[in-house]
CSV table of C-alpha atoms in Angstrom, one decimal:
chain,number,residue,atom,x,y,z
A,294,MET,CA,0.0,0.0,0.0
A,295,LYS,CA,1.1,3.5,-0.8
A,296,GLU,CA,-0.4,6.7,0.6
A,297,ILE,CA,-0.6,10.0,-1.3
A,298,ARG,CA,-1.1,13.2,0.8
A,299,VAL,CA,-2.9,15.9,-1.2
A,300,ASP,CA,-0.9,19.1,-1.1
A,301,SER,CA,-1.8,22.7,-2.2
A,302,LEU,CA,-0.8,22.0,-5.8
A,303,SER,CA,-3.3,19.1,-6.1
A,304,ALA,CA,-6.2,20.3,-4.0
A,305,ASN,CA,-9.5,21.7,-5.4
A,306,GLN,CA,-9.9,19.2,-8.2
A,307,ARG,CA,-11.9,16.0,-8.5
A,308,LEU,CA,-10.3,12.8,-7.3
A,309,ASP,CA,-10.7,11.0,-10.6
A,310,LYS,CA,-9.1,14.0,-12.5
A,311,PHE,CA,-6.1,13.9,-10.1
A,312,LEU,CA,-5.7,10.2,-10.4
A,313,MET,CA,-5.7,10.3,-14.2
A,314,LYS,CA,-2.8,12.8,-14.0
A,315,TYR,CA,-1.0,11.0,-11.2
A,316,PHE,CA,-1.2,7.6,-12.9
A,317,LYS,CA,-0.4,9.0,-16.4
A,318,ALA,CA,-0.1,5.5,-18.0
A,319,ALA,CA,-3.4,4.2,-16.7
A,320,SER,CA,-6.7,4.3,-18.7
A,321,SER,CA,-9.7,6.0,-17.2
A,322,GLY,CA,-11.4,2.6,-17.2
A,323,PHE,CA,-8.6,1.2,-15.0
A,324,ILE,CA,-8.9,4.1,-12.6
A,325,TYR,CA,-12.7,3.7,-12.1
A,326,LYS,CA,-12.3,-0.1,-11.7
A,327,MET,CA,-9.7,0.5,-9.0
A,328,LEU,CA,-12.1,2.9,-7.2
A,329,ARG,CA,-15.0,0.5,-7.5
A,330,LYS,CA,-12.9,-2.4,-6.1
A,331,LYS,CA,-11.6,-0.2,-3.3
A,332,ASN,CA,-8.0,-0.6,-4.5
A,333,ILE,CA,-8.0,3.2,-4.3
A,334,VAL,CA,-9.7,4.8,-1.3
A,335,LEU,CA,-10.1,8.5,-0.2
A,336,ASN,CA,-9.6,9.1,3.5
A,337,GLY,CA,-10.2,5.4,4.2
A,338,LYS,CA,-13.5,5.2,2.3
A,339,LYS,CA,-14.7,4.1,-1.1
A,340,ASP,CA,-15.2,7.0,-3.5
A,341,THR,CA,-16.7,7.3,-7.0
A,342,GLY,CA,-14.0,9.8,-8.0
A,343,LYS,CA,-16.2,12.8,-8.0
A,344,THR,CA,-15.2,14.2,-4.6
A,345,ILE,CA,-13.3,17.5,-4.6
A,346,LEU,CA,-9.9,17.0,-3.0
A,347,LEU,CA,-8.9,19.1,0.0
A,348,GLU,CA,-5.3,19.8,1.1
A,349,GLY,CA,-4.3,17.1,3.6
A,350,ASP,CA,-6.6,14.4,2.2
A,351,SER,CA,-5.3,10.9,2.2
A,352,ILE,CA,-5.4,8.7,-0.9
A,353,LYS,CA,-4.4,5.1,-0.3
A,354,VAL,CA,-3.5,2.9,-3.2
A,355,PHE,CA,-3.4,-0.9,-2.9
A,356,PHE,CA,-1.2,-1.7,-5.9
A,357,SER,CA,1.9,-3.8,-6.1
A,358,ASP,CA,5.1,-1.7,-6.4
A,359,GLU,CA,5.5,-2.9,-10.0
A,360,THR,CA,1.9,-1.9,-11.0
A,361,PHE,CA,2.2,1.4,-9.1
A,362,ASP,CA,5.4,2.4,-11.0
A,363,LYS,CA,4.0,1.2,-14.3
A,364,MET,CA,0.8,3.1,-14.1
A,365,ARG,CA,2.6,6.3,-13.1
A,366,GLY,CA,4.6,6.2,-16.4
A,367,LEU,CA,7.6,7.4,-14.4
A,368,GLU,CA,10.2,6.8,-17.2
A,369,THR,CA,8.1,8.7,-19.8
A,370,SER,CA,7.6,11.6,-17.4
A,371,LYS,CA,11.3,11.8,-16.5
A,372,ALA,CA,12.3,11.7,-20.2
A,373,GLU,CA,9.8,14.6,-21.0
A,374,TYR,CA,11.1,16.6,-18.0
A,375,GLU,CA,14.7,16.2,-19.0
A,376,TYR,CA,13.9,17.1,-22.6
A,377,LEU,CA,12.1,20.3,-21.4
A,378,LYS,CA,15.0,21.1,-19.0
A,379,GLY,CA,17.4,21.0,-21.9
A,380,ILE,CA,15.6,23.3,-24.2
A,381,ASN,CA,17.5,26.5,-25.0
A,382,TYR,CA,14.5,28.6,-23.9
A,383,SER,CA,14.1,32.2,-24.8
A,384,LEU,CA,11.3,34.0,-22.9
A,385,ASP,CA,10.3,37.6,-22.4
A,386,VAL,CA,8.4,37.5,-19.1
A,387,LEU,CA,6.0,40.4,-18.7
A,388,TYR,CA,4.4,39.4,-15.4
A,389,GLU,CA,4.7,36.5,-12.9
A,390,ASP,CA,3.1,35.5,-9.6
A,391,ASP,CA,2.7,32.2,-7.8
A,392,ASP,CA,-0.1,31.0,-10.1
A,393,ILE,CA,0.3,32.6,-13.5
A,394,ILE,CA,2.9,33.9,-15.9
A,395,ALA,CA,2.5,36.3,-18.8
A,396,CYS,CA,5.0,36.3,-21.7
A,397,ASN,CA,5.5,38.3,-24.9
A,398,LYS,CA,5.2,35.8,-27.8
A,399,PRO,CA,7.3,36.7,-30.9
A,400,ALA,CA,6.0,36.1,-34.4
A,401,MET,CA,6.8,32.8,-36.1
A,402,MET,CA,6.2,30.8,-32.9
A,403,LEU,CA,3.4,28.5,-32.0
A,404,SER,CA,1.4,29.0,-28.9
A,405,GLN,CA,1.1,25.2,-28.4
A,406,LYS,CA,2.7,22.4,-30.4
A,407,SER,CA,0.6,20.8,-33.2
A,408,ASN,CA,3.1,18.1,-33.9
A,409,PRO,CA,5.2,16.0,-31.5
A,410,ASP,CA,8.5,17.6,-32.6
A,411,ASP,CA,7.3,21.2,-32.4
A,412,ILE,CA,8.7,23.6,-29.8
A,413,SER,CA,6.1,26.2,-28.9
A,414,ILE,CA,6.1,29.0,-26.4
A,415,ASN,CA,4.5,26.5,-24.0
A,416,GLU,CA,7.7,24.4,-24.1
A,417,HIS,CA,9.8,27.6,-23.5
A,418,ILE,CA,7.6,28.4,-20.5
A,419,LEU,CA,8.0,24.9,-19.1
A,420,SER,CA,11.8,25.0,-19.6
A,421,TYR,CA,11.9,28.4,-17.9
A,422,LEU,CA,9.9,27.2,-14.9
A,423,ILE,CA,12.1,24.1,-14.5
A,424,ASN,CA,15.4,26.0,-14.9
A,425,GLU,CA,14.6,29.3,-13.2
A,426,ASN,CA,11.8,28.5,-10.7
A,427,GLY,CA,13.0,25.0,-9.6
A,428,TYR,CA,9.8,23.3,-10.9
A,429,SER,CA,10.4,19.7,-9.8
A,430,LEU,CA,9.9,16.4,-11.6
A,431,GLU,CA,7.3,15.4,-9.1
A,432,GLU,CA,5.4,18.7,-9.6
A,433,TYR,CA,5.5,18.1,-13.4
A,434,ARG,CA,4.1,14.6,-12.9
A,435,VAL,CA,1.1,16.0,-11.0
A,436,PHE,CA,0.4,19.2,-13.1
A,437,HIS,CA,1.7,20.4,-16.4
A,438,PRO,CA,1.7,24.2,-16.6
A,439,SER,CA,0.2,25.4,-19.9
A,440,VAL,CA,-0.9,28.4,-21.9
A,441,SER,CA,-4.4,29.7,-21.2
A,442,ASN,CA,-4.9,31.6,-24.4
A,443,ARG,CA,-3.6,31.2,-27.9
A,444,LEU,CA,-2.2,33.6,-30.5
A,445,ASP,CA,-1.8,32.8,-34.2
A,446,TYR,CA,1.7,31.8,-35.4
A,447,ASN,CA,2.2,35.2,-36.9
A,448,THR,CA,0.6,37.3,-34.1
A,449,THR,CA,2.8,38.8,-31.4
A,450,GLY,CA,2.1,39.8,-27.8
A,451,ILE,CA,0.7,38.6,-24.5
A,452,ILE,CA,0.4,34.9,-23.8
A,453,LEU,CA,-1.0,33.9,-20.4
A,454,ALA,CA,-0.1,30.6,-18.8
A,455,SER,CA,-1.1,28.8,-15.6
A,456,LYS,CA,1.7,27.7,-13.3
A,457,THR,CA,-0.6,25.8,-10.9
A,458,LEU,CA,-3.9,24.1,-10.9
A,459,GLN,CA,-5.3,27.0,-8.9
A,460,GLY,CA,-4.0,29.4,-11.5
A,461,GLN,CA,-5.6,27.3,-14.3
A,462,GLN,CA,-9.0,27.2,-12.5
A,463,LYS,CA,-9.0,31.0,-11.9
A,464,MET,CA,-7.9,31.7,-15.5
A,465,SER,CA,-10.5,29.3,-17.0
A,466,LEU,CA,-13.2,31.0,-14.9
A,467,ALA,CA,-12.1,34.5,-15.9
A,468,LEU,CA,-12.0,33.6,-19.6
A,469,LYS,CA,-15.4,31.9,-19.3
A,470,ASN,CA,-17.0,35.0,-17.5
A,471,ARG,CA,-15.1,37.5,-19.8
A,472,THR,CA,-13.5,39.2,-16.8
A,473,ILE,CA,-10.2,39.4,-18.6
A,474,ASP,CA,-10.0,42.4,-21.0
A,475,LYS,CA,-7.7,41.9,-24.0
A,476,PHE,CA,-6.7,44.8,-26.2
A,477,TYR,CA,-4.7,44.5,-29.4
A,478,ILE,CA,-3.2,47.0,-31.8
A,479,ALA,CA,-3.1,46.4,-35.6
A,480,LEU,CA,-2.1,48.2,-38.7
A,481,ILE,CA,-4.8,47.8,-41.3
A,482,GLU,CA,-5.4,48.7,-44.9
A,483,GLY,CA,-7.2,51.9,-45.7
A,484,LYS,CA,-8.5,54.8,-43.7
A,485,LEU,CA,-10.6,54.0,-40.6
A,486,ASP,CA,-11.1,57.2,-38.6
A,487,LYS,CA,-14.1,56.4,-36.4
A,488,GLU,CA,-14.8,54.0,-33.6
A,489,ILE,CA,-16.9,51.0,-34.6
A,490,THR,CA,-18.3,47.8,-33.0
A,491,LEU,CA,-18.5,44.8,-35.3
A,492,ASN,CA,-21.0,42.0,-34.6
A,493,GLY,CA,-21.4,38.9,-36.7
A,494,ALA,CA,-22.0,35.3,-37.2
A,495,PHE,CA,-19.0,33.0,-37.2
A,496,THR,CA,-18.4,30.0,-39.5
A,497,LYS,CA,-15.1,28.0,-39.9
A,498,ASP,CA,-13.7,26.1,-42.8
A,499,GLU,CA,-11.9,23.3,-40.9
A,500,GLU,CA,-10.1,22.0,-44.0
A,501,ASN,CA,-8.5,25.3,-44.9
A,502,ASN,CA,-8.4,26.7,-41.3
A,503,LYS,CA,-10.1,29.8,-42.4
A,504,VAL,CA,-13.2,31.6,-40.9
A,505,THR,CA,-15.9,33.7,-42.4
A,506,ILE,CA,-17.8,36.4,-40.5
A,507,ILE,CA,-21.2,37.5,-41.8
A,508,ASN,CA,-22.1,41.0,-40.5
A,509,ASN,CA,-25.8,40.3,-39.6
A,510,ASN,CA,-25.9,41.8,-36.1
A,511,SER,CA,-25.5,38.4,-34.5
A,512,ASP,CA,-23.6,38.5,-31.1
A,513,ASN,CA,-21.7,35.3,-32.0
A,514,VAL,CA,-18.5,37.4,-32.4
A,515,ILE,CA,-18.0,41.0,-31.1
A,516,THR,CA,-15.0,43.2,-31.9
A,517,CYS,CA,-14.6,46.9,-30.8
A,518,ILE,CA,-12.2,49.0,-32.9
A,519,SER,CA,-10.9,52.4,-32.1
A,520,PRO,CA,-8.6,54.4,-34.4
A,521,ILE,CA,-5.3,55.7,-33.0
A,522,ALA,CA,-4.0,57.2,-36.2
A,523,SER,CA,-5.0,57.0,-39.9
A,524,ASN,CA,-4.2,58.3,-43.4
A,525,ASP,CA,-5.5,57.4,-46.8
A,526,ASN,CA,-3.3,54.3,-47.0
A,527,ILE,CA,-3.1,52.7,-43.6
A,528,SER,CA,-4.6,53.0,-40.1
A,529,LEU,CA,-3.3,52.1,-36.7
A,530,VAL,CA,-6.2,50.8,-34.5
A,531,LYS,CA,-6.8,49.6,-31.0
A,532,ILE,CA,-9.0,46.5,-30.7
A,533,HIS,CA,-11.0,45.4,-27.7
A,534,LEU,CA,-11.7,41.7,-28.1
A,535,ILE,CA,-15.1,41.0,-26.5
A,536,THR,CA,-15.4,37.4,-27.7
A,537,GLY,CA,-12.4,35.2,-28.5
A,538,LYS,CA,-12.9,33.1,-31.6
A,539,THR,CA,-10.3,31.7,-34.0
A,540,HIS,CA,-9.0,34.4,-36.4
A,541,GLN,CA,-11.7,36.7,-35.1
A,542,ILE,CA,-9.9,40.0,-35.5
A,543,ARG,CA,-8.3,39.1,-38.8
A,544,ALA,CA,-11.6,37.9,-40.3
A,545,HIS,CA,-13.7,40.7,-38.9
A,546,LEU,CA,-11.4,43.4,-40.3
A,547,ALA,CA,-11.2,41.7,-43.7
A,548,SER,CA,-15.0,41.5,-43.7
A,549,ILE,CA,-15.2,45.4,-43.8
A,550,SER,CA,-12.4,45.7,-46.4
A,551,HIS,CA,-9.7,46.7,-43.8
A,552,PRO,CA,-7.5,43.6,-43.7
A,553,ILE,CA,-4.5,43.5,-41.4
A,554,ILE,CA,-1.2,44.5,-43.1
A,555,GLY,CA,0.8,41.4,-43.8
A,556,ASP,CA,-2.0,38.9,-43.3
A,557,MET,CA,-1.4,36.2,-45.8
A,558,LYS,CA,-4.7,34.4,-45.3
A,559,TYR,CA,-7.2,37.3,-45.2
A,560,ALA,CA,-5.6,40.3,-47.0
A,561,GLY,CA,-6.1,38.7,-50.5
A,562,LYS,CA,-4.2,40.4,-53.4
A,563,ALA,CA,-3.1,43.2,-51.1
A,564,TYR,CA,-0.9,40.8,-49.1
A,565,LYS,CA,2.1,40.9,-51.5
A,566,LEU,CA,1.8,44.6,-52.0
A,567,HIS,CA,2.0,45.3,-48.3
A,568,LYS,CA,4.7,42.7,-47.8
A,569,ASP,CA,7.0,44.3,-50.5
A,570,LYS,CA,6.2,47.9,-49.5
A,571,TYR,CA,6.9,47.5,-45.8
A,572,ASN,CA,9.4,44.6,-46.0
A,573,ILE,CA,7.6,42.4,-43.5
A,574,THR,CA,7.2,38.7,-43.0
A,575,SER,CA,4.3,38.6,-40.5
A,576,GLN,CA,1.0,40.2,-39.9
A,577,MET,CA,0.9,43.5,-38.0
A,578,LEU,CA,-1.3,42.3,-35.2
A,579,HIS,CA,-0.1,42.6,-31.6
A,580,SER,CA,-1.7,41.5,-28.3
A,581,TYR,CA,-0.9,44.8,-26.5
A,582,ILE,CA,-2.6,45.0,-23.1
A,583,THR,CA,-4.3,42.5,-20.9
A,584,GLU,CA,-6.2,43.5,-17.8
A,585,TYR,CA,-6.8,40.7,-15.3
A,586,ASP,CA,-7.7,40.7,-11.6
A,587,GLY,CA,-6.7,44.4,-11.1
A,588,ILE,CA,-3.4,43.9,-13.0
A,589,GLU,CA,-2.5,45.6,-16.3
A,590,ILE,CA,0.0,43.7,-18.4
A,591,LYS,CA,1.5,45.4,-21.4
A,592,ALA,CA,3.7,43.9,-24.2
A,593,PRO,CA,6.1,46.3,-26.0
A,594,VAL,CA,5.3,46.9,-29.6
A,595,PRO,CA,7.6,44.8,-31.9
A,596,ASP,CA,10.3,46.6,-33.8
A,597,ASN,CA,8.9,45.9,-37.3
A,598,MET,CA,5.5,47.4,-36.3
A,599,ASN,CA,7.1,50.4,-34.7
A,600,ARG,CA,9.1,51.0,-37.9
A,601,ILE,CA,6.0,51.2,-40.0
A,602,ILE,CA,4.2,53.4,-37.4
A,603,GLU,CA,7.2,55.9,-37.5
A,604,GLU,CA,7.3,55.8,-41.3
A,605,GLU,CA,3.5,56.6,-41.6
A,606,TYR,CA,2.9,58.9,-38.5
A,607,GLY,CA,6.3,60.0,-37.1
A,608,ASN,CA,6.9,59.8,-33.4
A,609,LEU,CA,3.5,58.7,-32.2
A,610,GLU,CA,2.5,58.2,-28.5
A,611,PHE,CA,-0.4,55.9,-27.7
């Protein structure tokens, strides 16, 4: 028999969810079978797995040593941990507390890996936490820190990540209740010199990873846009993201004939013209300010975006 004492990192989640993370190599069917057969008990009693764990709770596991180690997937976890530890991470940390971390994502970097060999900003964050914050192998086995929001590969700016389960729960609730305010800046084609709120219905072409927004007054997607500076060729705008759908800002601006400069997918024929004129390799969309739990987090405007702003408007403060 082995006993697991629930610590602050593992509390406030269902027993079954904890067990599936702790016994990484076990199937959910195996976990529930062990609960039914009382091979896993909570505080000395049989449990369905739905009980919310409290700090100090006792989980007793009646496995052989061989089965216990096998179900934990210890070698796999150790190999993953050592791989992450060895990444030559590069991370611009904007804010950090005990539960969350905010970083400035560069262009040409994934928010999360889509293939096993990818190295996304999520891997950079994990490597940073292991090397700089002393995040232990045992902590990694119980909870994997991960990003809470995603930015497109070519979009720069603020990425939020949860360092703890408590941080993940708070962040998920804030995103669900829309108590996180996210503001972007973008350089867009044409002159836009008045504040507008865009509403629309959202559809996605999964095969081509492209969305369409029909402006029919639906509240399916809502984007508020305020001009900062504009001329006949290009406008610098601030965007308040009310909803958070895939490619929402890009598709919404394209739907009113103001595509983002450098947007390969939504700018159409103007893409090459903008790319050549401004000598850019990514879209001019930047997650600029995030307001969360009384904290304002700001990501510096990237150099290539600043260069265009100076060319078009001179020394502009915003």
